[in-house]
Coordinates of N, CA and C in Angstrom, one line a residue:
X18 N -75.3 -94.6 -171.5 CA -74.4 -95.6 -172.1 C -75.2 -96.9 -172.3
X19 N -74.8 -97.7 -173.3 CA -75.8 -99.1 -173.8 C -75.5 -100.1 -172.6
X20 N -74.2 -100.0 -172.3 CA -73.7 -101.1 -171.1 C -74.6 -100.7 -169.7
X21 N -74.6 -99.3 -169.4 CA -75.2 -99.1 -168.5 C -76.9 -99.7 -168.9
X22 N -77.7 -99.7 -170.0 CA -78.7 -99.9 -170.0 C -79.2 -101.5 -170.4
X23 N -78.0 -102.1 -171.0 CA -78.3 -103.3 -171.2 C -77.2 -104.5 -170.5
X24 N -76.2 -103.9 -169.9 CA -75.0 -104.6 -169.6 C -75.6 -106.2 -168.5
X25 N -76.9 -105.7 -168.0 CA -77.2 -107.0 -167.1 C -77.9 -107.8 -167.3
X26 N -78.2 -107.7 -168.8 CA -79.0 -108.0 -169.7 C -78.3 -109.2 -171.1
X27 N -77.5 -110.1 -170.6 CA -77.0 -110.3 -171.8 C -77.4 -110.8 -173.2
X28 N -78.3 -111.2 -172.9 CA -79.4 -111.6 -174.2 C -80.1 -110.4 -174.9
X29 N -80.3 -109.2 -174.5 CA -80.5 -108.0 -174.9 C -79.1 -107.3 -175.3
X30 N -77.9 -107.3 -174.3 CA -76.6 -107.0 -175.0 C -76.3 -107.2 -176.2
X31 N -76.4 -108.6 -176.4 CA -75.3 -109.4 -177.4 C -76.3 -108.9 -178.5
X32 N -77.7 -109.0 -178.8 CA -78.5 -108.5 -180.0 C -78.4 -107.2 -180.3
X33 N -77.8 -106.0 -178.9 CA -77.5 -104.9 -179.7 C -76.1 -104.8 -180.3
X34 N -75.5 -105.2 -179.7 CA -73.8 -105.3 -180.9 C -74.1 -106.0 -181.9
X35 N -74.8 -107.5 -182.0 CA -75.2 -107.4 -183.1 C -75.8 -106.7 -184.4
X36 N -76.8 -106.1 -184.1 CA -77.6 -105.0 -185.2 C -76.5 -103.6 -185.0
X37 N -75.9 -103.5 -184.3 CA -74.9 -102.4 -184.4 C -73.5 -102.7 -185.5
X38 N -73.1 -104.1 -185.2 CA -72.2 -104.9 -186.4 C -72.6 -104.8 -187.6
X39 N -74.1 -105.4 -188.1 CA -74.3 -105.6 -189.4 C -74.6 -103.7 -189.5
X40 N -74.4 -102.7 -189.1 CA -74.6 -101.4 -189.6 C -73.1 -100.9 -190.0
X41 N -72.1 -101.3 -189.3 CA -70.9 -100.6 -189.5 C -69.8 -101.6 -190.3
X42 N -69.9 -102.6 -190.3 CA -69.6 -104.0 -191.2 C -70.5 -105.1 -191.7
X43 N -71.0 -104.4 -192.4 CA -71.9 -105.6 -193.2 C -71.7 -106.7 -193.1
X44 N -70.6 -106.9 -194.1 CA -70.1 -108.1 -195.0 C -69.3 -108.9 -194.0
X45 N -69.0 -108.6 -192.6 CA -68.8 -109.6 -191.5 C -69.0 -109.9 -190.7
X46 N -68.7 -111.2 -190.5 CA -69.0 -111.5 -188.7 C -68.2 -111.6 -187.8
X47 N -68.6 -112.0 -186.4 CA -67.5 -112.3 -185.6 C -68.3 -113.3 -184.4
X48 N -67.7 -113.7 -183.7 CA -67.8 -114.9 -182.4 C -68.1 -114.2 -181.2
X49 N -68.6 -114.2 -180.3 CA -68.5 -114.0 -178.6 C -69.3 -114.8 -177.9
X50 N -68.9 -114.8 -176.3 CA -69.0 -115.7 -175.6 C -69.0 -114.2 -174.5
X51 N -70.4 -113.8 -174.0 CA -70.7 -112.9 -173.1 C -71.3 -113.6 -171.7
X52 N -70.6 -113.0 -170.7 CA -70.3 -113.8 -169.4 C -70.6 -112.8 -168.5
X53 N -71.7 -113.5 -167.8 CA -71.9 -112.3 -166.7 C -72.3 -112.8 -165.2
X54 N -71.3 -112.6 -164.2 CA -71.4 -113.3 -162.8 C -71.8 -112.7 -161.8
X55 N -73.0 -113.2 -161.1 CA -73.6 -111.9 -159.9 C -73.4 -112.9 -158.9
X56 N -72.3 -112.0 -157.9 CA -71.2 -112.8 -156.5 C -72.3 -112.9 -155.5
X57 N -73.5 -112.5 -155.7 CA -74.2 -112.1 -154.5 C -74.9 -113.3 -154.4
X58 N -75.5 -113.5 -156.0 CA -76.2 -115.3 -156.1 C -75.8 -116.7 -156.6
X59 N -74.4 -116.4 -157.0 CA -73.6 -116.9 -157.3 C -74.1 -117.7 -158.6
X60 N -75.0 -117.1 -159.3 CA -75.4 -117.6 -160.5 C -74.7 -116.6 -161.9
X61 N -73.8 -117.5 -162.7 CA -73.3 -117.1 -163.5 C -74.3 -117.3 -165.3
X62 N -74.5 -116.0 -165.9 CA -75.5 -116.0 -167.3 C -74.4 -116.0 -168.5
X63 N -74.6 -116.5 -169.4 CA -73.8 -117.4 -170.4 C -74.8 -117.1 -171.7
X64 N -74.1 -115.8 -172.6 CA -74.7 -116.1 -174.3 C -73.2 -116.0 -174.7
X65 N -73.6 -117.0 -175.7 CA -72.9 -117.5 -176.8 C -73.7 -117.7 -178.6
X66 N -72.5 -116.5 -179.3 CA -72.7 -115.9 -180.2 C -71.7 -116.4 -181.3
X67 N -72.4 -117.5 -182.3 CA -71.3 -118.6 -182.5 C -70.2 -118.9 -182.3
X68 N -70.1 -118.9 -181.1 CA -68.5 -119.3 -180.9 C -68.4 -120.4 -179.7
X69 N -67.6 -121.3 -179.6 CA -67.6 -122.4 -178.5 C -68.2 -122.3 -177.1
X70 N -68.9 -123.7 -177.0 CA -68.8 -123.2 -175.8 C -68.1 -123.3 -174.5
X71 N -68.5 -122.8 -173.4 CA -66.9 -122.9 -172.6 C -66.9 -124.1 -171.8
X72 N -66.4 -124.9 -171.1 CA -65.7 -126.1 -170.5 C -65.9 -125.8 -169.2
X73 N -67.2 -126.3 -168.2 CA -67.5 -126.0 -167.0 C -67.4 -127.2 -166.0
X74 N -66.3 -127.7 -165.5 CA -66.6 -128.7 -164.1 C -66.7 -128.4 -163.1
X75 N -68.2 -129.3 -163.0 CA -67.9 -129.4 -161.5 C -67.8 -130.0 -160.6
X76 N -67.3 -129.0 -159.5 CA -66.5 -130.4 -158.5 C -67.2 -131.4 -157.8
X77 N -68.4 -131.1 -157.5 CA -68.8 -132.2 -156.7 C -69.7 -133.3 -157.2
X78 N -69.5 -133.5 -158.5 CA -69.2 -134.7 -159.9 C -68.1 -134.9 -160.4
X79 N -67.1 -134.5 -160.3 CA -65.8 -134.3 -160.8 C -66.1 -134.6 -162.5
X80 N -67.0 -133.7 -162.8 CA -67.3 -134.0 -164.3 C -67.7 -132.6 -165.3
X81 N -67.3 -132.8 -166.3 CA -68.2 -131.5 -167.1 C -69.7 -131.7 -168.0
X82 N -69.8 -130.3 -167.2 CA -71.1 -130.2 -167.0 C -71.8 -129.4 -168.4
X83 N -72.8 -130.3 -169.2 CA -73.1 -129.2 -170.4 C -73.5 -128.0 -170.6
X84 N -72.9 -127.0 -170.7 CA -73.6 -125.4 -171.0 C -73.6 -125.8 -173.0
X85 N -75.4 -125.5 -172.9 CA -75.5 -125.4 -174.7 C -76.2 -123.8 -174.2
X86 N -75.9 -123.0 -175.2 CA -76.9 -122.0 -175.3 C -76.8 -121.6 -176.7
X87 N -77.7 -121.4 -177.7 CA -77.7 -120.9 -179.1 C -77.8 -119.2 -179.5
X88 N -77.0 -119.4 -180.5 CA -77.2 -117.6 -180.7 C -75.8 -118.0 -181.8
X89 N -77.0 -117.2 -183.4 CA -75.7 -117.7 -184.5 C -74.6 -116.4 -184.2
X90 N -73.2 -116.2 -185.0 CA -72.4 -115.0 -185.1 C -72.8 -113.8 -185.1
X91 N -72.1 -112.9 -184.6 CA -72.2 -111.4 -184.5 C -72.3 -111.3 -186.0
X92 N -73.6 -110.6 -186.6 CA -73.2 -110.2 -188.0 C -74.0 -110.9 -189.1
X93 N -74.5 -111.9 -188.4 CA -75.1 -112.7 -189.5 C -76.4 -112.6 -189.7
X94 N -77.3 -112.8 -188.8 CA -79.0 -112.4 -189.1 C -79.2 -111.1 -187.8
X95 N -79.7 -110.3 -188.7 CA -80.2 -108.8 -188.0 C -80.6 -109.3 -187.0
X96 N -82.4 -110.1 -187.2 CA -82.8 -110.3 -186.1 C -82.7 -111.8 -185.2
X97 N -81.5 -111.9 -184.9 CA -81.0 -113.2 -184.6 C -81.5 -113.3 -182.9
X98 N -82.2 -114.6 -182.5 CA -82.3 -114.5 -180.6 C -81.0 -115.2 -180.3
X99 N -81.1 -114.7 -179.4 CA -79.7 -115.5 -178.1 C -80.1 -116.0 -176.9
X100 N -80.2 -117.0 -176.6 CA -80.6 -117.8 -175.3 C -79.0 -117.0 -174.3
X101 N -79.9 -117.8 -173.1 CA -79.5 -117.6 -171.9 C -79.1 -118.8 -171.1
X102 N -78.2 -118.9 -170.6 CA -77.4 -119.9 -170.2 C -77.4 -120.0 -168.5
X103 N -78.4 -119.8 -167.5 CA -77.9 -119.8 -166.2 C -77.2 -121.0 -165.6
X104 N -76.4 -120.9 -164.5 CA -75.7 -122.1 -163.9 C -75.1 -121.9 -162.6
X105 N -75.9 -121.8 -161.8 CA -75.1 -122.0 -160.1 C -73.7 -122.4 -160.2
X106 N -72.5 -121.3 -159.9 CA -71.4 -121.3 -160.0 C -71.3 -122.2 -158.5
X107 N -70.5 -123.1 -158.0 CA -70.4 -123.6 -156.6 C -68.6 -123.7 -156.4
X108 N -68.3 -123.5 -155.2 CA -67.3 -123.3 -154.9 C -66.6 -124.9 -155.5
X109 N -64.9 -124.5 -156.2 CA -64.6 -125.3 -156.4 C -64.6 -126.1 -158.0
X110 N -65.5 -125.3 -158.3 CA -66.0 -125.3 -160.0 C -64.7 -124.5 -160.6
X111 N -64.9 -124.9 -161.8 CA -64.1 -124.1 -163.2 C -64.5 -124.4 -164.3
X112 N -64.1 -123.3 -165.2 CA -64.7 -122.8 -166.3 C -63.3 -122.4 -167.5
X113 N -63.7 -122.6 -168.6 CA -62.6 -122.8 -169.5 C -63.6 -122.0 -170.9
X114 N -62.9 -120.8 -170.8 CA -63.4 -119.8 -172.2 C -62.4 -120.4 -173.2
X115 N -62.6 -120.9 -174.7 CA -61.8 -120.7 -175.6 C -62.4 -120.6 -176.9
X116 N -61.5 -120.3 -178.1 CA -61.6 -120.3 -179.1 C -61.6 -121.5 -180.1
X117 N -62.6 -121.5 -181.3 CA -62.1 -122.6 -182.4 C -60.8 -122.6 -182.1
X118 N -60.0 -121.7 -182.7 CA -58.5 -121.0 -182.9 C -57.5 -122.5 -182.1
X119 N -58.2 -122.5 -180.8 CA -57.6 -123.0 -179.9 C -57.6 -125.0 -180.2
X120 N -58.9 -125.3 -180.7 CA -58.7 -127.0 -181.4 C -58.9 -126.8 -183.0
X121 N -58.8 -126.0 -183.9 CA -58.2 -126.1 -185.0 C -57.2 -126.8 -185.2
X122 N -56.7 -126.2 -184.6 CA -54.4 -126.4 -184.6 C -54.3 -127.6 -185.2
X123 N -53.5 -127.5 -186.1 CA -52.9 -129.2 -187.1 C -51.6 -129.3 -186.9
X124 N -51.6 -130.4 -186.1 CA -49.9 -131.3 -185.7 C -49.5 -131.2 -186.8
X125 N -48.5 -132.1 -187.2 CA -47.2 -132.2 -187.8 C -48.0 -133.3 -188.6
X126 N -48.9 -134.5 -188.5 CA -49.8 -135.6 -188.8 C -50.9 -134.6 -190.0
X127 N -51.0 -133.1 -189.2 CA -52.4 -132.2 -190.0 C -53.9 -133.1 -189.5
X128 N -53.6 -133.4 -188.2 CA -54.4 -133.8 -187.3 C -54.8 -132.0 -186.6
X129 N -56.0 -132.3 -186.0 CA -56.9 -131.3 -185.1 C -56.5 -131.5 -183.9
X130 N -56.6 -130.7 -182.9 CA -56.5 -130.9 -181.5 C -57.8 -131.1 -181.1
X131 N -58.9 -130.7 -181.3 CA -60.5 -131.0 -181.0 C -60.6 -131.0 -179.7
X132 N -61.6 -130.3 -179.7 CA -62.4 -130.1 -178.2 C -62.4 -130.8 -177.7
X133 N -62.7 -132.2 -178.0 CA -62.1 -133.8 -176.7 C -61.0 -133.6 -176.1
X134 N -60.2 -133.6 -176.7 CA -58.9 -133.5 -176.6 C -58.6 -132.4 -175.2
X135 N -59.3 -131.5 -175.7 CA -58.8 -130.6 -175.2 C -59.4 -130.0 -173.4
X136 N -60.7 -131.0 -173.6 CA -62.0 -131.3 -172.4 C -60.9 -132.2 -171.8
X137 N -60.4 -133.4 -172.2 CA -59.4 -134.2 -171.4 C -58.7 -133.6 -170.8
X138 N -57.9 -132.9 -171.6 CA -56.6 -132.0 -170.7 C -57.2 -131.0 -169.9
X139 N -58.2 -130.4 -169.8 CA -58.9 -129.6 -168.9 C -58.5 -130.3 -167.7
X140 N -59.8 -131.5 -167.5 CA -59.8 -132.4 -166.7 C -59.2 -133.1 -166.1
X141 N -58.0 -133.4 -166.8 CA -56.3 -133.8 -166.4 C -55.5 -132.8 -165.8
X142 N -55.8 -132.0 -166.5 CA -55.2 -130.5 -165.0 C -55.7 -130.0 -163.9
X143 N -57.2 -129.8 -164.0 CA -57.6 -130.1 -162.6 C -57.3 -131.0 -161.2
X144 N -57.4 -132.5 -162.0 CA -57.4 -133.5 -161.0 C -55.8 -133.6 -160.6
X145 N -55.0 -133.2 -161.6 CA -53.8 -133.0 -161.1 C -53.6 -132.4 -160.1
X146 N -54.1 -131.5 -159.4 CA -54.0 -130.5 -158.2 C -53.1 -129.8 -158.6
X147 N -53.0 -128.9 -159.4 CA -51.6 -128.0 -160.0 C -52.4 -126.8 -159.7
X148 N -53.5 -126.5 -159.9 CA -54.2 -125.0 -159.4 C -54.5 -124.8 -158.2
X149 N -54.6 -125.2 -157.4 CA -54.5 -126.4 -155.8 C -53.3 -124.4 -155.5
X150 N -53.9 -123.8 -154.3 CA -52.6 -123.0 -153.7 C -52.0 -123.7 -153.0
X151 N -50.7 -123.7 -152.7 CA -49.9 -124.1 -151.9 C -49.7 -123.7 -150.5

C-alpha cells in the first residue's frame, strides 16, 4: 500500500496524490493540508497543498506562531515540491485546520470574514478558558 510506503513521509505523500490527481483528473485541482504527529517526539510535520495554513498557539507566548510551508494545489504542476513544516507540539498548544470556505463568507455588508478575523476569534476562545475541562 502507498500509505504504508510513504505515509511517514509527507512531502513524498502529498507529490504522489498529486501525480496520481493530474492522471485521473486532469482538468482539476484540489487543496490539502497533510498532518502528521509522532506522540513519541512530540514533533508534529505539516505540508500544505494550496490551501490555508493552519492557526497554531502557543501557550507559553500566548501567541500565534507562523507555520508557512509551500506546495501549489493538488493538480496543478506534475512535478510540483512540497516543503515540510516541523514544530514541537508543547503541552497546552493548539492548532486550528481550516478552509478558504471558512473566511470567504460575505455578511449581509458582502464583507469577508478573513483570516484576521478569524486568528482573533481563535485567540479570544482560547483565552477565554472555554476549552479549559472542568
Amino acid at each position: 500500500m502507498i500509505f504504508d510506503q510513504l505515509g511517514a513521509k509527507p512531502d513524498r505523500f502529498v507529490r504522489y496524490i498529486n501525480r496520481h490527481f493530474q492522471k485521473i483528473i486532469p482538468d482539476l485541482y484540489a487543496t490539502c493540508c497533510y498532518t502528521l504527529f509522532n506522540y513519541k517526539t512530540g514533533i508534529m510535520s505539516i505540508v500544505i497543498a494550496g490551501n490555508m495554513y493552519p492557526l497554531y498557539y502557543r501557550k507559553d507566548s500566548s501567541s500565534l506562531f507562523d507555520i508557512s510551508c509551500r506546495g501549489p494545489a493538488i493538480g496543478v504542476d506534475r512535478n510540483a515540491v512540497y516543503e515540510i513544516f516541523n514544530i514541537e507540539v508543547k503541552e497546552g498548544d493548539k492548532i486550528l485546520f481550516y478552509t478558504n470556505g471558512a473566511v470567504n463568507q460575505l455578511n449581509r455588508e458582502n464583507m469577508e470574514y478573513t483570516s484576521d478575523r478569524l486568528a482573533n476569534k481563535f485567540i479570544e476562545f482560547i483565552k477565554s478558558g472555554v476549552d479549559r475541562k472542568s
